[in-house]
Coordinates of C-alpha atoms in Angstrom, one line a residue:
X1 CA 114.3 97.3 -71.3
X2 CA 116.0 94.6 -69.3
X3 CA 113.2 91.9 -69.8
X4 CA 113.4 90.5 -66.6
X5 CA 110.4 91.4 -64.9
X6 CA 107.1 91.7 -66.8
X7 CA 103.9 93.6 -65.9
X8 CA 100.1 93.3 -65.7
X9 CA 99.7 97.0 -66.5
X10 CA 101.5 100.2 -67.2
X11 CA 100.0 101.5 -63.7
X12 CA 102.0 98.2 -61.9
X13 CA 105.3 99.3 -64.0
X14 CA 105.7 102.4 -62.6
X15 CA 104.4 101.7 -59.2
X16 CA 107.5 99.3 -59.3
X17 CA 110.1 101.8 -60.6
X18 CA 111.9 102.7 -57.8
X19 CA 112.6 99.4 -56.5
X20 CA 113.6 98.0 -60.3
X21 CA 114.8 101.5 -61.8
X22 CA 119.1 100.2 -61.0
X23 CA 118.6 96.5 -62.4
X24 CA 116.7 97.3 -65.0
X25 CA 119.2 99.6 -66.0
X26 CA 122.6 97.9 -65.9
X27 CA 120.8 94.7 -67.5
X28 CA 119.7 96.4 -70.6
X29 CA 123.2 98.0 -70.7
X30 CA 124.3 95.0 -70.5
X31 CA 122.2 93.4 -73.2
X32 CA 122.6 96.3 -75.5
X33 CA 126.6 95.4 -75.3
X34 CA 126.1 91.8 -76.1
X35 CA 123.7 92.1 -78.9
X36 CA 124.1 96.0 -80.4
X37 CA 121.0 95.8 -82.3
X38 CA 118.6 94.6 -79.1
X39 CA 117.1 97.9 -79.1
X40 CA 116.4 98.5 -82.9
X41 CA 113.3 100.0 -82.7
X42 CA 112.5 98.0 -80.1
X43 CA 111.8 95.0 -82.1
X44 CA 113.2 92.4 -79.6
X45 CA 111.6 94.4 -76.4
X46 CA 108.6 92.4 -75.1
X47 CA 106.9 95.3 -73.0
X48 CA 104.5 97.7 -75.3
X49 CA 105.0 102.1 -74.4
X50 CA 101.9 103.0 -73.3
X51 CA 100.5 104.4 -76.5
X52 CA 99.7 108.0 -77.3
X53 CA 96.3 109.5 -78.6
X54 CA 97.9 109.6 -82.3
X55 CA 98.8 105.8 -81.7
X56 CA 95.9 105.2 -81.2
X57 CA 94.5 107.2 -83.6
X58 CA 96.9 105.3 -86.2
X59 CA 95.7 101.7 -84.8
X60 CA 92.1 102.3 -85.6
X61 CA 92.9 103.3 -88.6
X62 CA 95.3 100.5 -88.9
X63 CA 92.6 97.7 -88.1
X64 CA 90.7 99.4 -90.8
X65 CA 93.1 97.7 -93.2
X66 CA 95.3 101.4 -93.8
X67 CA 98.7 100.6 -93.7
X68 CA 100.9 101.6 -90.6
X69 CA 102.8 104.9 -91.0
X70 CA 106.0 103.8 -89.6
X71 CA 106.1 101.8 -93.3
X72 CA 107.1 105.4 -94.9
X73 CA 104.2 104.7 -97.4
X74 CA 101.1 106.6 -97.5
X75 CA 97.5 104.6 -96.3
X76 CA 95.5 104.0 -99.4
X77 CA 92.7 107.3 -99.8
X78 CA 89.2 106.1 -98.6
X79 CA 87.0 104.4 -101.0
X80 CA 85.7 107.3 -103.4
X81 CA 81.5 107.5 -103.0
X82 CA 79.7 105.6 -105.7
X83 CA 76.1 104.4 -106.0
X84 CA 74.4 101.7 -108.1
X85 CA 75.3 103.1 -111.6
X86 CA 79.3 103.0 -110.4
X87 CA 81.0 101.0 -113.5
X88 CA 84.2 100.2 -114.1
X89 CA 85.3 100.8 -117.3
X90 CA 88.6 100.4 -119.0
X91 CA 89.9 103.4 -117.7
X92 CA 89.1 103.3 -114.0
X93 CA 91.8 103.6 -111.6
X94 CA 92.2 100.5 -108.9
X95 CA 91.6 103.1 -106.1
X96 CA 88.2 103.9 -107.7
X97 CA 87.1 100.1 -107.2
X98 CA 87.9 100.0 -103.4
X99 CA 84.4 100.4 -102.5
X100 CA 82.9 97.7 -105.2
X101 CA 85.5 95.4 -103.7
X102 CA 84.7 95.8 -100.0
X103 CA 80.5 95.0 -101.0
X104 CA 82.4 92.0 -102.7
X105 CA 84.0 90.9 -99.8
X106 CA 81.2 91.1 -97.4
X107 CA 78.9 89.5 -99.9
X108 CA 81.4 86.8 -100.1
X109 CA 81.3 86.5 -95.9
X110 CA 77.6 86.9 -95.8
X111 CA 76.8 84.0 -98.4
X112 CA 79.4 81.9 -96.5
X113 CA 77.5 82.1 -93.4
X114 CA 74.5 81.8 -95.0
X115 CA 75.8 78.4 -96.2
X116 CA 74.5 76.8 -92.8
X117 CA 77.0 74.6 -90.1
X118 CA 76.7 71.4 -92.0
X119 CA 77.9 72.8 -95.6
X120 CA 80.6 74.6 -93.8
X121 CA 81.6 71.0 -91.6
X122 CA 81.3 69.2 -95.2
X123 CA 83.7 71.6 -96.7
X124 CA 85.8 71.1 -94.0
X125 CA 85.6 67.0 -94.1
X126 CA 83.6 67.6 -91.1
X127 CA 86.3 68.6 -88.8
X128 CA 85.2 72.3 -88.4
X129 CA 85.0 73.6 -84.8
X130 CA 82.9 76.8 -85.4
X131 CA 84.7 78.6 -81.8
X132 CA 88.2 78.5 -83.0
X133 CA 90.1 79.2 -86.0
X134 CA 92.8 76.5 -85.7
X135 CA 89.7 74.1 -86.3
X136 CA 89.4 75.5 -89.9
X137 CA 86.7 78.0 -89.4
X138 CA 86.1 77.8 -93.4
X139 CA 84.8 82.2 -93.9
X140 CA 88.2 83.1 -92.8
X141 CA 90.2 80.6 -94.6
X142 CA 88.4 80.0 -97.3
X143 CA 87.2 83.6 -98.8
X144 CA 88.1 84.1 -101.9
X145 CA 87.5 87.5 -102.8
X146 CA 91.4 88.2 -101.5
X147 CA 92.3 86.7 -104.9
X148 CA 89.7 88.7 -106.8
X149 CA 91.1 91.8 -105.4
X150 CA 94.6 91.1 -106.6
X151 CA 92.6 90.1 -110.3
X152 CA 91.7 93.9 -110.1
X153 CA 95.0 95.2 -109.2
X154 CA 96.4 93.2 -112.2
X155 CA 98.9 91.1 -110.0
X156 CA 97.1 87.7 -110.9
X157 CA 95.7 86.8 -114.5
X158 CA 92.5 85.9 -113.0
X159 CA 90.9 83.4 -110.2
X160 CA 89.8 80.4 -110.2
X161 CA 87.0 79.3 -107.5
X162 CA 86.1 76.0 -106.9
X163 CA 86.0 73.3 -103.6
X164 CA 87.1 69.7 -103.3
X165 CA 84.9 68.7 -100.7
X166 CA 81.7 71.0 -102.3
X167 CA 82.0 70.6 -106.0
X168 CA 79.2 72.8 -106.5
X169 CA 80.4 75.8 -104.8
X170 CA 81.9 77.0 -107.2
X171 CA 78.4 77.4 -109.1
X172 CA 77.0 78.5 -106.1
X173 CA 79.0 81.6 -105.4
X174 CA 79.1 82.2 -108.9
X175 CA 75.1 82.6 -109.1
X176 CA 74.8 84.1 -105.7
X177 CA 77.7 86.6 -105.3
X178 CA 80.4 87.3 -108.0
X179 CA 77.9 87.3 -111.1
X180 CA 75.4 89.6 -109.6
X181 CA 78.2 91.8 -108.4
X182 CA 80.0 91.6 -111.9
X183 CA 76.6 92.4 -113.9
X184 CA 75.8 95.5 -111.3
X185 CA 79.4 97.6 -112.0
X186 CA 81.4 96.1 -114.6
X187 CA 80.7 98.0 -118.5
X188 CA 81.7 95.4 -121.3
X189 CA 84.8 97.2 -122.2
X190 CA 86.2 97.0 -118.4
X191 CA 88.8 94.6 -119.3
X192 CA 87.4 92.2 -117.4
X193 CA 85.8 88.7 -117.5
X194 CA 83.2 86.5 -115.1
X195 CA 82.1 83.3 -116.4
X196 CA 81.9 80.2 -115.6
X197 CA 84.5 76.9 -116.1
X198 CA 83.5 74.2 -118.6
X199 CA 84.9 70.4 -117.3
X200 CA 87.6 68.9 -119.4
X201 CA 89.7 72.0 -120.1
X202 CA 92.4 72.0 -117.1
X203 CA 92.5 68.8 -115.1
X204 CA 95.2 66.7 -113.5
X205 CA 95.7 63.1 -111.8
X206 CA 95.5 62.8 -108.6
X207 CA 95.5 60.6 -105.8
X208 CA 91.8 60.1 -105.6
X209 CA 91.6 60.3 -109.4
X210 CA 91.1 63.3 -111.6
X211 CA 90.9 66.7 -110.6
X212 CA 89.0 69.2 -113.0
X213 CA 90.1 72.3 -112.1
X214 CA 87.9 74.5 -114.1
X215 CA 84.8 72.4 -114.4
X216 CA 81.9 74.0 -112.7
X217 CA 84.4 76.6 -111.5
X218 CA 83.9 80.0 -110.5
X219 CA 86.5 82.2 -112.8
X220 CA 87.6 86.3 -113.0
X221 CA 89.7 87.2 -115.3
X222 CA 92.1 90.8 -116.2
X223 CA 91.8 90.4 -119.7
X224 CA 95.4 93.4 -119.8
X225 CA 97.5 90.9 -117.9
X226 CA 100.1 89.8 -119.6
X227 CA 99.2 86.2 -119.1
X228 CA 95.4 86.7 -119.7
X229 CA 96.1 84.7 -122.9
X230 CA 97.9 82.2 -121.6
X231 CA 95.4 81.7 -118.8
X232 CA 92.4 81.7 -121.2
X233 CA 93.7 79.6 -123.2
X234 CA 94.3 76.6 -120.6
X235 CA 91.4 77.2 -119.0
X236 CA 88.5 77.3 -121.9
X237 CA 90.1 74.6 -124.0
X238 CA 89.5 70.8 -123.7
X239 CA 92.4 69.3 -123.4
X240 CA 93.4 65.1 -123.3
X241 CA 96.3 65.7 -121.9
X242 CA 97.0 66.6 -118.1
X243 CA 98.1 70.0 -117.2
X244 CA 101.0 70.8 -115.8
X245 CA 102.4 71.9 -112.8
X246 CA 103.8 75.0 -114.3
X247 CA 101.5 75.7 -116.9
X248 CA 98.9 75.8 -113.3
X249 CA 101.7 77.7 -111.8
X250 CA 101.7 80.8 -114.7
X251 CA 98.1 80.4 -114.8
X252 CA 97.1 81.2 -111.2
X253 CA 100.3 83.5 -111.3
X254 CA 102.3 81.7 -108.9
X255 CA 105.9 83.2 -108.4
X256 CA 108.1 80.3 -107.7
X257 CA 108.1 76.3 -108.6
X258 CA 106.9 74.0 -105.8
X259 CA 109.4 70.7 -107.2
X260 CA 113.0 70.5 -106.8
X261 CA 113.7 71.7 -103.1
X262 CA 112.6 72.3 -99.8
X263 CA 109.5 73.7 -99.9
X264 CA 106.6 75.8 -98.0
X265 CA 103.3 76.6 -97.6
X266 CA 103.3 80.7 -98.5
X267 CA 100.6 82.5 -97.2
X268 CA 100.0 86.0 -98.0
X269 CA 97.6 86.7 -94.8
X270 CA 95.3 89.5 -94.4
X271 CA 95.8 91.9 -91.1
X272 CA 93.6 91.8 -88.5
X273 CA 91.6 89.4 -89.7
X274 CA 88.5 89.0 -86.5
X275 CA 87.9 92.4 -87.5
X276 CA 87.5 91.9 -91.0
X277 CA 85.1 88.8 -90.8
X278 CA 83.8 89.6 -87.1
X279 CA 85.1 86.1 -86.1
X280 CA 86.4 85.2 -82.9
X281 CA 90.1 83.6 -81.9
X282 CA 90.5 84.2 -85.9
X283 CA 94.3 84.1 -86.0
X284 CA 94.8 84.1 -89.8
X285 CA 93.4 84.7 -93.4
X286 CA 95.0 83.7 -96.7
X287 CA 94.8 86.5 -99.3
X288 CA 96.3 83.8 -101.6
X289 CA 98.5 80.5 -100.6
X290 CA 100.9 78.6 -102.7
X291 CA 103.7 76.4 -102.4
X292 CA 107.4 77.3 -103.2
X293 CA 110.9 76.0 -102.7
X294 CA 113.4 78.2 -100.9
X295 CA 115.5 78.5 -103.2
X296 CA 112.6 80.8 -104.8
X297 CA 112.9 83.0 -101.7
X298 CA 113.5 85.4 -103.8
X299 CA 111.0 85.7 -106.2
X300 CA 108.3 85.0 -103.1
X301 CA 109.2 88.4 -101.3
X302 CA 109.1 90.2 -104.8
X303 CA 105.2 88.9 -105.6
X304 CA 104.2 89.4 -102.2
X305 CA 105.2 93.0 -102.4
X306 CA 103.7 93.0 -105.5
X307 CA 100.6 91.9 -104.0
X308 CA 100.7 94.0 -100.8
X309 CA 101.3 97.2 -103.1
X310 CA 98.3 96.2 -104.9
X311 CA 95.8 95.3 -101.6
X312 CA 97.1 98.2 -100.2
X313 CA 95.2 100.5 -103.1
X314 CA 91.9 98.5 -102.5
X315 CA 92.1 99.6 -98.6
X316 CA 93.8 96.3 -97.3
X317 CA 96.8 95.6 -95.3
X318 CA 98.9 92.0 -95.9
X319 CA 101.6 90.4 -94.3
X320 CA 103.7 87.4 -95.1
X321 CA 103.6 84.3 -93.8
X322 CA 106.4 81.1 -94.5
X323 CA 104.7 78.9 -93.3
X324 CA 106.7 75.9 -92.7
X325 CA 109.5 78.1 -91.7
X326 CA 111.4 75.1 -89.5
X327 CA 112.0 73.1 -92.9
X328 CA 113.0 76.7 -95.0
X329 CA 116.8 78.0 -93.8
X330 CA 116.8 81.5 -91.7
X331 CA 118.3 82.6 -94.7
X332 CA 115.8 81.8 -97.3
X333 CA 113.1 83.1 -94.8
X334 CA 115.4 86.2 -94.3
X335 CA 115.8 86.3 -97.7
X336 CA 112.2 86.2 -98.9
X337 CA 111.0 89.6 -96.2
X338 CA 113.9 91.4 -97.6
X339 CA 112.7 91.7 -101.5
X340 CA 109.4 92.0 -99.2
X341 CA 110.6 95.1 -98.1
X342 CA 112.1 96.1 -101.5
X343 CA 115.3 95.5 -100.8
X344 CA 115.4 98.0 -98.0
X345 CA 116.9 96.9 -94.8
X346 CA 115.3 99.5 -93.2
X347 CA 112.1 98.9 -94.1
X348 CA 112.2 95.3 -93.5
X349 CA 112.3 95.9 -89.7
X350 CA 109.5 98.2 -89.5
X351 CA 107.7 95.3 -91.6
X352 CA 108.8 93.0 -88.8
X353 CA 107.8 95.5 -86.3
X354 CA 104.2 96.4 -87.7
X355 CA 103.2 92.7 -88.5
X356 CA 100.1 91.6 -86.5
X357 CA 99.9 88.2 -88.2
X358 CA 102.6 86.2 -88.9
X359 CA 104.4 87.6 -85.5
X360 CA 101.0 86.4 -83.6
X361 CA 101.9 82.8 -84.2
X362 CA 105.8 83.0 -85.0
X363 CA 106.9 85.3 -82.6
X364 CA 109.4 83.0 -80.7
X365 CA 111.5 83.5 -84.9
X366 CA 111.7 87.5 -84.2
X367 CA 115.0 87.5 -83.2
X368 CA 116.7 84.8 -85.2
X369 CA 115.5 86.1 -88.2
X370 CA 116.3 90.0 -87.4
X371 CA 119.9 88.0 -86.1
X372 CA 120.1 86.6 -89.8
X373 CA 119.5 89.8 -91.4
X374 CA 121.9 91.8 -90.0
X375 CA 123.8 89.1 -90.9
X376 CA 123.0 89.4 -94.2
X377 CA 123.2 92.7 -94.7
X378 CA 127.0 92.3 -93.5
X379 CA 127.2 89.9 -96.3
X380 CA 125.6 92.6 -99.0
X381 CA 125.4 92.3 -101.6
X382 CA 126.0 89.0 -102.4
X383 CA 123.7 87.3 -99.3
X384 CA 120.7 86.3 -101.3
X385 CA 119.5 82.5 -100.9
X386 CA 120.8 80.7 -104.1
X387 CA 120.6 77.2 -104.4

């Protein structure tokens, strides 16, 4: 493709041919000899094939929350049937709970709207423009059951729900959604806990005063993570003293430190997102969001695969997002989609390639981050961000 001329439709594009077909060809011969890896799987090409019936067959499936094949991994099986006496137990696989965790999530969406305009502005600080999701629409960006779902597939210790501008939402989506769901498929010995935060136990100063992080607090816990006792312990234990940064960072099984560098929002956004919440302009949707340094670039692509793996078995799709990209080096941002991608070059751009989310809003970064790693796989294997 010689990117010169751009078309309305595929119908326009070859009505044109004849008249481009010589241009078009010696100016993406001549791109292809001024940057050789232009046409890697057309990751730099702004035109889109025309798609064929098992493309499109692949993008329903895709906006389903499968996972795109051109990932060389295998979409998630579809949620097993179950009925009402469904109950996980100790034994039950994380595939099994796919269903359970979809009636979560649209629980989760349904008591949000339920919630009325006003308690979503209030939550908002009464900023909320209900047509757009740049006004901080608060079911898409807000939904928490992202963070139970990675609970169930054992990458967090457990979640934590609460909301500085409602303090008794926690409470109420405890009473209205995650406790009834709990008490309807969970068996005693399913290794798992629901219950609700007592004030006191994990707290911290802040600028408005003190912040009681478990008080009132909706909580989930995976009572076989390795930091279930560590968790447990901070969170139902009364405490004088303020808790730490990291001791919140291992609780809420955070990957990388947020002091001591440059940092960045992380999001770990959920694909396809309108389709998921049947919202409108909804750009974006936070799985889980936390703040890291870049020289933890690292460690941030390692979780997030982690985490991907693990959505991926309860029928969802996520891509990663560095958010404040402009204050992070290409490098560290380079650095954090290649453990993304397993260390697997290959694999990496096909991420790039299949990203729906993080591409919608950065996609003006596409080439100088493929630029930086090719760079970096020239520099292999001794390119990864250090401080």
């Amino acid at each position: 493709a010689c990117r010169l001329v751009k078309y309305c439709s595929v119908g326009c594009q070859k009505a044109h041919r004849k008249q481009h077909k010589n241009a078009c060809k010696k100016r993406a011969a001549e791109l292809l000899q001024s940057n050789p890896f232009a046409s890697c799987r057309g990751l730099i090409k702004e035109e889109q094939p025309c798609k064929k019936a098992a493309e499109l067959k692949e993008e329903q499936l895709y906006s389903q929350g499968h996972e795109r094949t051109e990932l060389n991994q295998k979409a998630a099986p579809g949620p097993p049937p179950f009925a009402s006496t469904f109950r996980v137990t100790a034994s039950t696989n994380v595939e099994d709970m796919r269903g359970i965790f979809r009636e979560l999530f649209d629980s989760e969406i349904r008591f949000m709207k339920g919630l009325g305009e006003e308690t979503l502005k209030k939550m908002c600080g009464g900023s909320w423009d209900p047509r757009f999701c740049e006004g901080g629409a608060p079911i898409n960006h807000f939904s928490t059951s992202g963070e139970i779902g990675l609970v169930l597939a054992g990458v967090k210790p457990c979640s934590v729900v609460a909301h500085h501008n409602l303090q008794e939402y926690g409470q109420l989506l405890y009473r209205n959604v995650l406790r009834p769901w709990y008490e309807k498929y969970f068996s005693e010995d399913s290794g798992f806990v629901c219950e609700l935060g007592s004030p006191g136990c994990a707290w911290y100063e802040s600028d408005s005063g003190v912040a009681d992080i478990a008080g009132g607090a909706s909580m989930f816990i995976n009572l076989n993570h390795s930091d279930a006792s560590y968790a447990i312990g901070i969170l139902r234990t009364k405490n004088s003293r303020a808790t730490t940064q990291e001791e919140l960072r291992k609780v809420f099984g955070y990957p990388a430190s947020d002091e001591g560098g440059i940092e960045s929002l992380i999001e770990y956004q959920f694909q396809n997102p309108a389709s998921i919440y049947k919202i409108k302009n909804c750009c974006c949707s936070p799985c889980l969001d936390f703040r890291a340094i870049e020289s933890d670039a690292a460690s941030v692509g390692r979780h997030f695969r982690q985490c991907r793996e693990g959505m991926l078995k309860l029928g969802y799709s996520l891509a990663l997002d560095v958010y404040h990209q402009d204050e992070w080096s290409p490098r560290a941002v380079a650095t954090a989609w290649y453990y993304a991608a397993g260390c697997d070059m290959e694999e990496c751009l096909q991420m790039l390639q299949a990203d729906q989310v993080w591409m919608r809003c950065c996609g003006h970064r596409k080439e100088w981050l493929i630029r930086e790693l090719f760079n970096m796989r020239s520099r292999q294997p001794s390119f990864v961000y250090h401080r």
